[in-house]
Coordinates of C-alpha atoms in Angstrom, one line a residue:
Chain A
M22 CA 108.1 151.2 93.5
L23 CA 108.9 148.8 91.6
R24 CA 109.2 146.5 94.7
D25 CA 105.8 147.7 95.5
R26 CA 104.7 146.7 92.1
F27 CA 106.0 144.0 92.2
F28 CA 104.3 142.7 95.8
K29 CA 100.9 143.0 94.2
F30 CA 101.7 141.7 91.2
G31 CA 102.8 138.4 93.0
L32 CA 99.6 138.4 95.4
K33 CA 97.9 138.7 92.0
L34 CA 99.5 136.1 90.6
A35 CA 98.4 133.7 93.9
G36 CA 94.9 134.1 94.1
G37 CA 94.6 134.0 90.6
L38 CA 96.1 130.8 90.8
I39 CA 94.3 129.1 93.4
A40 CA 90.7 130.8 91.4
L41 CA 92.3 129.0 87.7
L42 CA 92.7 125.9 90.2
I43 CA 89.2 125.7 92.0
F44 CA 88.1 126.5 87.4
S45 CA 90.7 123.8 86.4
I46 CA 88.8 121.0 88.7
F47 CA 85.5 122.1 87.1
V48 CA 86.2 121.8 84.2
S49 CA 88.2 118.9 83.9
L50 CA 84.6 117.5 86.4
V51 CA 82.3 118.7 83.7
I52 CA 84.9 116.7 81.0
A53 CA 85.1 113.4 82.5
S54 CA 81.0 113.2 83.7
I55 CA 80.3 114.5 79.6
P56 CA 79.4 110.3 79.0
S57 CA 77.2 109.8 82.4
I58 CA 75.8 113.4 81.1
K59 CA 75.1 112.7 78.1
E60 CA 73.3 108.9 79.0
F61 CA 71.0 110.4 82.0
G62 CA 71.5 114.4 81.5
L63 CA 69.2 115.9 84.6
S64 CA 67.4 112.7 85.6
F65 CA 70.8 111.1 87.0
V66 CA 69.9 114.2 90.3
F67 CA 66.6 113.7 90.2
G68 CA 66.5 109.4 90.2
K69 CA 66.8 107.3 93.4
E70 CA 68.4 103.8 91.5
W71 CA 72.0 103.1 91.8
N72 CA 72.4 99.5 89.8
P73 CA 76.3 98.9 88.5
V74 CA 75.2 96.1 87.0
E75 CA 72.7 96.9 84.8
E76 CA 74.1 100.5 84.2
H77 CA 71.4 102.6 85.6
F78 CA 72.7 105.4 87.5
S79 CA 71.0 108.8 89.6
A80 CA 72.0 110.8 92.3
L81 CA 69.1 111.3 94.6
P82 CA 70.0 109.1 97.6
F83 CA 73.0 109.6 97.6
I84 CA 72.0 113.6 97.9
I85 CA 69.5 113.3 100.8
G86 CA 72.5 111.4 102.3
T87 CA 74.9 113.9 102.2
L88 CA 72.2 116.6 103.5
L89 CA 70.0 115.0 106.1
T90 CA 73.6 114.0 107.9
S91 CA 75.7 117.6 107.3
V92 CA 72.7 119.4 108.6
L93 CA 71.7 117.4 110.8
A94 CA 75.4 117.5 112.8
L95 CA 75.4 121.5 111.8
A96 CA 72.1 121.3 114.2
I97 CA 73.5 119.2 116.7
S98 CA 77.2 120.5 116.9
L99 CA 76.1 124.1 117.0
P100 CA 75.0 124.6 121.7
F101 CA 78.4 122.4 121.7
S102 CA 80.6 125.5 119.6
L103 CA 78.4 128.7 120.3
A104 CA 78.5 127.6 124.4
I105 CA 82.6 126.9 123.8
A106 CA 83.3 129.9 122.0
F107 CA 80.8 132.5 123.8
F108 CA 83.4 130.7 126.7
S109 CA 86.3 131.3 126.0
G110 CA 85.8 134.0 123.5
E111 CA 84.1 136.6 125.9
F112 CA 84.0 135.2 129.8
S113 CA 87.4 133.6 130.7
K114 CA 90.0 135.1 128.2
K115 CA 92.6 133.7 129.8
G116 CA 93.5 131.1 132.2
L117 CA 93.7 127.5 133.0
I118 CA 90.5 126.5 132.2
S119 CA 89.5 128.3 128.8
S120 CA 93.4 127.9 127.6
L121 CA 92.9 123.5 128.1
I122 CA 89.1 123.7 125.9
A123 CA 90.6 125.8 123.8
Y124 CA 92.9 123.0 123.7
A125 CA 91.4 120.4 123.4
T126 CA 88.9 122.0 120.4
D127 CA 91.5 122.4 118.9
L128 CA 93.6 118.7 119.2
L129 CA 89.5 118.0 117.8
A130 CA 90.6 119.6 114.3
G131 CA 94.4 117.2 114.7
I132 CA 92.4 113.9 115.3
P133 CA 92.8 112.2 111.5
S134 CA 89.1 110.7 110.4
V135 CA 90.3 107.4 110.5
I136 CA 90.0 107.7 114.8
Y137 CA 86.7 109.0 114.3
G138 CA 85.0 106.5 111.9
F139 CA 87.0 103.6 114.4
W140 CA 85.5 105.4 117.9
G141 CA 81.9 105.9 116.4
L142 CA 82.1 101.6 115.4
F143 CA 83.2 100.3 118.1
F144 CA 82.1 102.4 121.0
L145 CA 79.1 104.8 119.0
V146 CA 77.6 101.9 117.1
P147 CA 76.2 99.6 120.2
L148 CA 76.0 102.2 122.3
I149 CA 72.6 103.6 119.5
R150 CA 72.4 99.4 119.4
K151 CA 70.8 99.4 122.3
L152 CA 69.3 102.9 122.3
E153 CA 67.7 101.4 119.3
L154 CA 66.7 97.9 120.8
S155 CA 64.7 100.2 123.3
F156 CA 62.1 102.2 120.8
N157 CA 62.6 98.7 119.3
I158 CA 63.3 99.6 115.9
P159 CA 65.5 97.9 114.0
P160 CA 69.1 98.0 116.0
Y161 CA 71.0 98.1 112.6
G162 CA 73.5 100.6 114.9
V163 CA 75.2 102.3 112.2
G164 CA 73.2 104.9 110.0
I165 CA 72.7 108.3 109.7
F166 CA 71.9 109.4 112.8
T167 CA 75.2 107.2 113.7
A168 CA 77.2 109.4 110.6
S169 CA 75.2 112.8 112.3
L170 CA 77.0 112.6 115.4
V171 CA 80.1 111.5 114.4
L172 CA 80.3 114.5 111.9
S173 CA 78.7 116.8 114.8
I174 CA 81.9 116.1 117.4
M175 CA 84.6 117.0 114.5
I176 CA 82.7 120.1 112.9
I177 CA 83.2 121.7 116.5
P178 CA 86.4 122.6 115.9
Y179 CA 86.1 125.0 113.0
A180 CA 82.4 126.4 114.2
S181 CA 84.0 127.7 117.3
S182 CA 87.7 128.6 117.3
M183 CA 86.6 131.3 114.0
A184 CA 83.3 132.4 116.4
R185 CA 85.7 132.8 119.8
D186 CA 88.0 135.0 117.2
V187 CA 85.5 137.4 116.3
I188 CA 83.7 137.0 119.6
A189 CA 86.8 138.2 121.5
L190 CA 87.5 140.8 118.8
V191 CA 84.1 143.3 119.8
P192 CA 85.2 145.8 120.6
S193 CA 85.7 146.4 124.7
D194 CA 83.8 150.0 124.5
L195 CA 80.5 149.0 123.2
K196 CA 80.9 146.1 125.7
E197 CA 81.4 148.6 128.1
A198 CA 78.8 150.4 127.2
G199 CA 76.7 148.0 127.3
F200 CA 77.6 147.5 131.0
A201 CA 77.3 151.3 131.5
L202 CA 73.2 151.3 130.4
G203 CA 72.5 148.6 133.5
S204 CA 72.4 145.7 131.1
T205 CA 73.7 141.8 133.0
R206 CA 76.2 140.1 131.0
L207 CA 73.9 138.1 129.1
E208 CA 71.8 141.3 127.9
V209 CA 74.8 142.6 126.5
I210 CA 76.0 139.1 124.9
K211 CA 72.2 139.3 123.6
K212 CA 72.1 143.3 122.1
V213 CA 76.2 143.4 122.1
I214 CA 77.9 140.9 121.0
F215 CA 75.9 137.9 118.9
P216 CA 74.4 141.5 116.6
Y217 CA 78.7 142.2 117.1
S218 CA 79.5 139.1 115.4
V219 CA 77.2 137.2 114.2
S220 CA 78.1 137.5 110.6
G221 CA 82.1 135.7 111.8
I222 CA 79.6 133.5 113.7
F223 CA 77.9 132.2 110.1
A224 CA 81.1 131.9 108.7
G225 CA 82.6 129.6 111.4
L226 CA 80.0 126.7 111.2
L227 CA 79.3 128.1 106.9
L228 CA 83.3 126.4 107.1
A229 CA 81.9 123.4 109.3
F230 CA 79.1 122.8 106.4
G231 CA 81.5 122.6 104.3
R232 CA 84.0 120.3 105.6
A233 CA 80.1 118.3 107.1
I234 CA 79.4 117.9 102.9
G235 CA 82.9 116.6 102.1
E236 CA 84.2 114.3 105.2
T237 CA 83.7 110.6 103.5
M238 CA 86.2 108.1 105.8
A239 CA 84.4 108.8 109.4
V240 CA 81.4 108.5 107.7
T241 CA 81.4 105.5 105.3
M242 CA 82.3 103.3 108.6
V243 CA 79.7 104.2 109.9
I244 CA 76.3 104.9 108.3
G245 CA 75.6 101.2 107.1
N246 CA 76.7 102.4 102.7
A247 CA 73.5 101.2 101.5
N248 CA 72.1 103.6 98.5
R249 CA 68.4 103.9 99.2
I250 CA 66.6 106.4 100.4
P251 CA 66.4 106.7 103.7
H252 CA 63.1 107.0 105.5
S253 CA 63.9 107.6 109.3
L254 CA 67.1 108.9 110.9
F255 CA 68.1 105.5 112.2
E256 CA 68.1 104.0 108.8
P257 CA 71.0 103.0 106.9
A258 CA 71.5 105.2 104.2
N259 CA 74.7 106.4 101.6
T260 CA 76.5 109.9 101.5
L261 CA 77.8 111.2 97.7
A262 CA 81.5 111.9 98.4
S263 CA 81.5 108.3 100.5
V264 CA 80.4 106.5 97.0
I265 CA 83.0 107.4 95.3
A266 CA 85.2 106.1 97.8
N267 CA 83.9 103.5 98.0
E268 CA 83.8 102.0 94.2
F269 CA 85.9 104.0 92.3
T270 CA 88.9 101.6 92.7
E271 CA 87.0 98.9 91.2
A272 CA 85.4 100.7 88.1
T273 CA 85.6 98.9 85.1
S274 CA 83.7 100.0 82.9
D275 CA 83.6 103.3 81.6
I276 CA 80.5 104.8 82.5
H277 CA 80.2 103.7 85.7
L278 CA 83.4 105.7 86.3
S279 CA 82.3 108.5 84.1
S280 CA 79.0 108.4 86.6
L281 CA 81.3 108.2 89.9
I282 CA 83.3 111.1 89.0
Y283 CA 79.0 113.3 87.3
L284 CA 78.7 112.4 91.9
G285 CA 81.9 114.4 92.6
L286 CA 80.8 117.4 90.2
I287 CA 77.4 117.1 92.7
L288 CA 78.6 117.7 95.7
F289 CA 81.6 120.4 93.9
I290 CA 78.0 122.2 92.9
I291 CA 76.1 121.3 96.2
T292 CA 79.7 123.7 97.9
F293 CA 79.7 126.2 95.6
F294 CA 75.8 127.2 96.3
I295 CA 75.7 126.4 99.7
N296 CA 78.7 129.2 100.2
Y297 CA 77.9 131.2 98.1
I298 CA 74.7 131.5 99.8
G299 CA 76.3 131.3 103.4
N300 CA 78.6 134.6 101.8
M301 CA 75.6 136.9 101.3
I302 CA 73.5 135.9 103.9
I303 CA 76.9 137.0 105.8
E304 CA 77.6 140.4 104.1
R305 CA 73.7 140.7 105.1
M306 CA 74.4 140.0 108.5
S307 CA 77.3 141.8 108.9
V308 CA 77.4 145.3 110.9
N309 CA 78.4 147.2 107.6
G310 CA 75.6 145.1 105.5
R311 CA 73.4 146.5 107.5
S312 CA 73.7 150.4 108.4
Chain B
M9 CA 144.9 116.3 95.1
K10 CA 143.5 114.6 98.4
K11 CA 140.5 115.7 97.3
I12 CA 140.2 114.3 94.1
L13 CA 140.7 111.5 95.1
F14 CA 139.0 110.5 96.5
I15 CA 135.9 112.3 95.2
L16 CA 137.3 109.8 92.2
L17 CA 137.3 106.6 94.7
V18 CA 133.8 107.5 95.6
I19 CA 132.2 107.7 91.6
L20 CA 133.8 104.7 91.2
I21 CA 132.2 102.8 94.2
A22 CA 129.1 104.4 93.5
G23 CA 129.4 103.0 89.7
F24 CA 130.7 99.7 91.3
N25 CA 127.1 99.5 93.1
T26 CA 125.1 100.4 90.1
A27 CA 126.6 98.0 88.0
G28 CA 126.1 95.4 90.5
F29 CA 122.1 96.2 90.5
S30 CA 121.5 96.9 87.0
K31 CA 121.5 92.6 87.2
G32 CA 118.7 93.3 88.6
I33 CA 115.7 93.7 86.5
E34 CA 112.6 95.7 88.4
L35 CA 109.2 94.5 87.3
T36 CA 106.1 96.8 87.7
G37 CA 102.0 95.0 88.6
A38 CA 99.4 96.3 89.7
G39 CA 95.7 95.0 90.0
A40 CA 93.6 93.3 92.7
T41 CA 94.0 93.6 96.6
F42 CA 92.5 90.0 96.8
P43 CA 95.9 88.2 96.8
Y44 CA 98.3 90.8 97.6
P45 CA 99.6 89.0 100.9
L46 CA 100.8 86.4 98.8
Y47 CA 102.2 88.0 96.3
S48 CA 103.6 90.2 98.5
K49 CA 105.2 86.9 100.2
M50 CA 105.9 85.7 96.2
F51 CA 107.8 88.9 95.1
N52 CA 109.8 88.8 98.0
E53 CA 110.9 85.4 98.2
Y54 CA 111.5 85.9 94.4
H55 CA 114.1 89.1 95.4
K56 CA 115.9 86.6 97.9
L57 CA 116.5 84.2 95.0
T58 CA 117.3 86.2 91.7
G59 CA 117.5 89.9 92.0
T60 CA 115.0 91.0 90.3
K61 CA 113.0 93.6 91.6
V62 CA 108.7 92.8 91.8
N63 CA 106.8 96.0 92.5
Y64 CA 102.7 95.5 93.0
Q65 CA 100.5 98.1 93.2
A66 CA 97.6 96.5 94.8
I67 CA 95.0 99.0 93.9
G68 CA 91.8 96.3 93.2
S69 CA 90.9 94.4 90.0
G70 CA 89.7 97.3 87.5
G71 CA 92.8 99.4 88.1
G72 CA 94.6 96.9 86.9
I73 CA 93.1 96.2 84.1
R74 CA 93.3 100.1 83.4
Q75 CA 97.0 100.6 83.2
L76 CA 97.7 97.7 82.2
R77 CA 95.6 98.4 79.2
A78 CA 97.6 101.9 79.1
K79 CA 100.3 100.2 79.0
T80 CA 102.1 101.3 82.7
V81 CA 102.6 97.9 84.2
D82 CA 104.2 95.1 82.9
F83 CA 101.4 92.8 84.1
G84 CA 98.0 93.4 85.3
A85 CA 96.1 91.2 87.9
S86 CA 92.9 90.3 88.6
D87 CA 90.2 88.0 91.1
A88 CA 87.3 88.7 87.7
F89 CA 88.5 87.6 84.3
V90 CA 87.7 90.1 81.8
N91 CA 85.1 89.6 80.0
D92 CA 84.8 89.7 75.5
E93 CA 83.9 92.7 75.2
G94 CA 86.7 93.7 78.0
L95 CA 88.7 91.6 76.0
K96 CA 88.1 94.1 72.5
K97 CA 89.0 97.5 74.7
F98 CA 92.3 95.6 74.0
A99 CA 94.0 97.0 71.4
S100 CA 96.6 93.5 71.6
P101 CA 96.2 90.8 72.8
I102 CA 96.0 89.8 76.7
V103 CA 96.7 86.0 78.6
H104 CA 94.8 85.1 81.6
I105 CA 97.6 83.1 83.7
P106 CA 95.4 82.4 86.4
M107 CA 98.1 82.0 90.3
T108 CA 96.1 80.7 93.0
A109 CA 92.6 79.8 94.1
G110 CA 90.0 81.6 97.3
A111 CA 86.7 81.5 98.1
V112 CA 84.2 83.0 100.0
V113 CA 82.0 82.0 102.8
V114 CA 79.3 82.9 104.9
A115 CA 79.4 84.7 108.2
Y116 CA 77.4 85.1 111.0
N117 CA 77.0 86.4 114.6
L118 CA 74.7 83.1 116.6
P119 CA 74.2 82.8 119.9
G120 CA 76.4 80.1 121.0
N121 CA 78.1 80.2 117.4
P122 CA 76.2 76.9 116.1
Q123 CA 77.7 75.2 112.4
L124 CA 75.1 76.0 110.1
K125 CA 74.3 74.4 106.6
L126 CA 73.0 76.5 103.7
T127 CA 71.3 75.1 100.7
P128 CA 71.6 77.8 97.8
E129 CA 68.2 78.8 97.6
V130 CA 67.5 79.4 101.1
L131 CA 71.1 81.9 101.5
A132 CA 69.5 83.9 97.9
D133 CA 66.2 84.2 99.7
I134 CA 68.1 85.6 102.7
F135 CA 70.4 87.9 100.5
L136 CA 66.9 88.7 99.1
G137 CA 65.7 89.5 102.2
K138 CA 62.7 86.2 101.7
I139 CA 63.5 84.6 105.0
K140 CA 63.8 87.2 107.5
K141 CA 63.9 85.8 110.5
W142 CA 66.8 82.6 111.6
N143 CA 63.8 80.7 113.1
D144 CA 62.3 80.4 109.6
K145 CA 61.3 76.8 108.5
R146 CA 63.4 76.8 105.7
I147 CA 66.6 78.0 107.8
A148 CA 65.1 75.1 110.6
E149 CA 64.6 71.7 108.4
L150 CA 68.4 72.2 107.8
N151 CA 69.6 72.5 111.0
K152 CA 67.2 70.0 113.2
N153 CA 70.6 69.6 115.7
V154 CA 70.5 73.6 116.1
Q155 CA 68.4 75.9 118.6
L156 CA 68.1 79.1 115.8
P157 CA 66.4 82.1 117.7
S158 CA 63.5 84.1 116.7
L159 CA 66.2 86.8 116.0
P160 CA 65.4 88.5 112.8
I161 CA 68.6 88.1 109.9
M162 CA 70.4 91.3 109.4
V163 CA 72.8 91.2 106.0
A164 CA 76.2 92.5 105.7
H165 CA 77.8 93.0 102.5
R166 CA 80.9 95.2 100.6
S167 CA 80.0 98.6 99.9
D168 CA 83.3 99.3 98.3
G169 CA 83.8 96.8 94.1
S170 CA 85.7 94.2 95.1
G171 CA 86.1 90.7 93.5
T172 CA 85.2 89.3 96.8
T173 CA 81.1 90.5 96.2
F174 CA 81.9 89.3 92.1
I175 CA 82.2 86.0 93.5
F176 CA 79.6 86.0 95.9
T177 CA 76.2 87.6 93.5
D178 CA 77.9 85.5 90.3
Y179 CA 77.2 82.6 93.0
L180 CA 73.6 83.3 93.5
S181 CA 73.0 84.4 90.4
K182 CA 73.9 81.0 89.2
V183 CA 71.6 79.2 92.0
S184 CA 68.8 81.7 92.1
K185 CA 66.9 83.1 89.2
E186 CA 65.4 85.4 91.3
W187 CA 68.4 87.6 92.5
K188 CA 69.1 87.0 88.4
E189 CA 67.0 88.9 86.9
K190 CA 66.0 91.3 90.4
V191 CA 70.6 91.9 91.5
G192 CA 72.7 90.0 88.9
K193 CA 76.4 89.8 89.8
G194 CA 78.9 93.0 89.4
K195 CA 81.5 94.0 91.7
S196 CA 79.3 96.7 93.2
V197 CA 75.9 95.9 92.9
N198 CA 72.3 97.1 94.1
W199 CA 71.8 95.3 96.7
P200 CA 68.2 94.6 97.6
V201 CA 68.4 94.8 101.9
G202 CA 70.7 95.0 104.3
L203 CA 74.0 97.5 105.5
G204 CA 77.2 98.0 103.3
G205 CA 80.5 97.8 105.6
K206 CA 84.2 99.0 103.7
G207 CA 86.8 95.9 103.1
N208 CA 86.6 92.7 104.7
Q209 CA 86.8 94.0 107.9
G210 CA 84.0 96.1 107.6
V211 CA 81.6 93.3 107.1
A212 CA 83.2 91.4 109.6
G213 CA 83.4 94.4 111.9
L214 CA 79.7 94.4 110.8
V215 CA 78.8 90.8 111.6
K216 CA 80.8 90.6 114.7
N217 CA 78.8 94.1 115.8
M218 CA 75.5 92.6 115.5
P219 CA 73.6 89.8 116.7
G220 CA 71.4 87.7 114.3
S221 CA 74.2 89.5 111.5
I222 CA 75.2 87.2 108.2
G223 CA 77.5 87.6 105.4
Y224 CA 79.9 86.9 103.3
V225 CA 84.1 88.0 103.3
E226 CA 87.3 86.0 102.1
L227 CA 88.3 83.0 103.6
A228 CA 91.2 83.9 104.6
Y229 CA 89.8 86.0 106.9
A230 CA 87.0 84.5 108.9
I231 CA 89.9 81.8 109.0
Q232 CA 92.6 84.3 110.8
N233 CA 89.1 86.2 112.7
N234 CA 88.4 83.2 114.0
M235 CA 84.9 83.9 112.8
P236 CA 81.8 80.8 112.8
Y237 CA 80.8 79.9 108.6
A238 CA 78.7 78.0 106.9
T239 CA 78.4 74.5 105.3
L240 CA 77.1 74.7 101.7
K241 CA 75.0 72.4 99.5
N242 CA 77.5 71.9 96.1
K243 CA 75.7 71.4 92.5
A244 CA 76.3 67.7 93.5
G245 CA 73.9 68.0 96.4
N246 CA 77.1 67.4 99.0
F247 CA 77.2 69.6 102.6
V248 CA 80.6 71.5 101.8
K249 CA 82.6 73.1 105.0
P250 CA 84.3 75.9 102.7
S251 CA 88.5 75.1 103.5
L252 CA 91.0 75.4 101.6
E253 CA 91.0 72.1 100.2
S254 CA 87.6 72.0 99.3
V255 CA 88.5 75.0 97.3
S256 CA 91.1 73.4 94.9
K257 CA 89.1 70.5 95.2
A258 CA 86.7 73.1 93.5
A259 CA 88.2 73.2 90.3
N260 CA 88.4 69.1 89.6
I261 CA 86.4 70.0 86.6
D262 CA 86.8 70.3 82.8
L263 CA 88.6 73.9 83.1
P264 CA 88.5 75.4 79.4
D265 CA 92.9 76.6 77.7
D266 CA 92.4 80.0 77.7
M267 CA 91.7 79.9 81.9
R268 CA 89.1 82.3 82.0
V269 CA 86.4 80.2 83.1
S270 CA 84.5 81.4 86.5
L271 CA 84.9 78.8 89.8
T272 CA 81.1 79.3 91.3
N273 CA 78.8 76.2 91.6
T274 CA 80.6 73.9 89.3
G275 CA 79.8 70.0 89.1
A276 CA 83.0 68.9 90.9
S277 CA 82.0 66.3 94.2
Y278 CA 83.6 67.8 96.9
G279 CA 84.6 71.8 95.8
Y280 CA 83.6 73.8 98.1
P281 CA 80.7 76.2 95.3
I282 CA 81.5 79.8 96.0
S283 CA 85.4 79.9 94.9
G284 CA 86.9 81.6 92.0
F285 CA 90.5 81.6 91.0
T286 CA 92.9 85.3 90.9
W287 CA 94.6 86.0 87.1
I288 CA 97.8 87.8 86.7
L289 CA 97.2 89.2 82.6
V290 CA 100.2 90.1 80.8
Y291 CA 99.9 90.6 77.2
Q292 CA 100.6 87.5 74.5
N293 CA 102.8 89.7 72.4
L294 CA 104.7 91.3 75.8
E295 CA 106.0 94.2 72.9
D296 CA 103.2 95.1 72.2
G297 CA 102.9 95.7 76.8
K298 CA 105.9 97.9 75.6
L299 CA 108.3 95.5 77.1
S300 CA 112.5 95.4 77.0
E301 CA 113.5 91.5 75.7
E302 CA 114.9 91.8 79.0
K303 CA 112.1 92.2 81.2
A304 CA 109.3 89.8 78.9
K305 CA 112.6 87.1 79.8
E306 CA 112.9 88.2 83.6
L307 CA 108.5 88.1 83.5
V308 CA 107.8 84.6 82.3
N309 CA 110.9 83.4 84.7
L310 CA 108.5 85.4 87.2
L311 CA 105.1 83.6 86.2
K312 CA 106.8 80.4 86.0
W313 CA 108.2 80.0 89.5
M314 CA 104.8 81.5 90.8
L315 CA 103.2 78.7 89.2
T316 CA 105.5 75.6 90.3
E317 CA 108.1 76.8 93.7
G318 CA 105.9 79.7 94.3
Q319 CA 102.8 78.0 95.1
K320 CA 104.6 76.1 98.3
Y321 CA 103.2 79.7 99.7
C322 CA 99.9 79.8 99.1
E323 CA 98.7 77.4 102.1
P324 CA 100.4 79.1 104.9
L325 CA 98.7 82.6 103.7
H326 CA 95.5 80.5 103.6
Y327 CA 95.2 80.6 99.6
A328 CA 94.6 77.3 98.0
P329 CA 96.9 76.4 95.7
L330 CA 96.2 75.8 92.1
S331 CA 95.1 71.7 91.9
E332 CA 97.2 69.8 89.1
T333 CA 95.7 69.8 86.3
A334 CA 95.0 73.7 86.1
K335 CA 98.7 74.7 86.5
K336 CA 99.7 72.2 83.5
K337 CA 96.7 74.6 82.0
A338 CA 98.1 77.6 83.6
L339 CA 102.3 76.9 82.0
A340 CA 100.5 75.4 78.7
I341 CA 98.9 79.1 78.9
L342 CA 102.7 80.9 79.6
K343 CA 103.7 78.8 76.7
K344 CA 102.4 80.8 74.1
V345 CA 103.6 84.1 76.2
K346 CA 106.1 85.9 73.4
Y347 CA 108.6 88.9 72.4
R348 CA 108.3 89.4 68.8
G349 CA 107.3 85.9 67.7
K350 CA 109.6 84.1 70.2
A351 CA 108.0 82.0 73.2
L352 CA 109.8 82.5 76.4
L353 CA 109.4 79.5 77.7
K354 CA 111.2 76.7 77.1

């Protein structure tokens, strides 16, 4: 009994510490960004100018850049990560090809982001430039689209491995019942496996999206780092995380530093809300939630 | 018994060892990344000579200044001098000691790698986005023997805050009124046009990969990477190619005694106009920086060595050595550095 209690206490402590840590990160972000919050208030979120010389700061271009790149990356990666998940979770759970695919996607998650950045810069950027030349738009090569492409590859393992696991966990009696009713394999996937596992698939996508929002190094290298609101997907832009990484080391004035931390606070809040909304959706979609 | 003897022996040896090492003082510094290769060479040589270890963290000029203010390091290093307002934030006075000079060159990517000549006005208008094509009349007039393509000009700049950007925008602010009003100078600025690359290598990567692009990088970086760079018209009206020599010459002017001076657009007749010193910052009264007397003495010795014998390591690493006048003034500043009222340099 006593050991049980200790065990429970230990679990509570570990979980509580994490919650406390997150909370204190939030508090310290708020405290450090107070000078900037006092100076700019909410106009910081909606303003368009980032001018370290005049010490006038606002975040809208970066918020747009962050959301645009991560949404686009998720959209590009979605068909691929779903296809991988269904293939290795349902069609071919064992075997050489399946384990090869599983190994390769897991490997994607282990590659350092600076390598993705270099690959993007030296391989993808020249390709995109050719594409842009053929479309007769300014051939920057770098920009939102390039960054999203790099990101989409980076996040595939996050979405696919979780989806693969939940798809593989669909009880076989449910599937067999579907087949017994005369369904084809596609129909079983559509009507049985997908509804059963959709909340898990969505959770994986959420994880991938969070990863895309916070990615810094690879994005910095290929997005063009232009502190303006982009008017097309092929234009250079910038993201919250990338601005912080770029300017933090040399920010000498207090208000500049504080504004960079304010950007971090906004990033924190965005991540928090996306996770919150995502979790609500997951609950709605889960088998228990619907019944 | 044997065991005890052995342990005693080990302790004895260890004791001797630490006694031997305690001669070597350890100094810590932090700051600018631009002079880092030079400083690490100098500190390494100095360690061989004297046994004094210098631990230098290239965390950026801003960080160096902050850490000096927080007294967590013995000296700071910066590519931009601390302005009057910034000096007020220090509880006790600090001094700037120039160590070497660097330059920012305008690199470009054009078919055939021609040698271009540019005037300050044309350069500013390119970076303001007012001159949009390479075969613009104003560029063509300056480069009559070059076949200029009708490519759009793509501007590449640093995306990270940097002393290089500071020197470059300081220069543009001096030569163009419009630049001064619209953009101004700083380690990061609000660029009217162009793409940002992280670090010298980021800008160089953009320039090398993009036909028709123009950007600015450190001279040392451009030399090491064989990038073509422009000859610029200086204040005296001469077209000057950036080189270690022309950078040293840019400092041939009346230098102020505290050496907090920008070397951009100086009146020196054969000086390259986008040059600048990089400084080491220390407290004028070293006890203010929480240094022990022993450390303070060694720090001053180190700085003196860097200003005199250490200068020979500049050129092989593509840094411009200090001119004679600059060196004299720097040594005069070092003479004023004290510990509890006592000058440390004889």
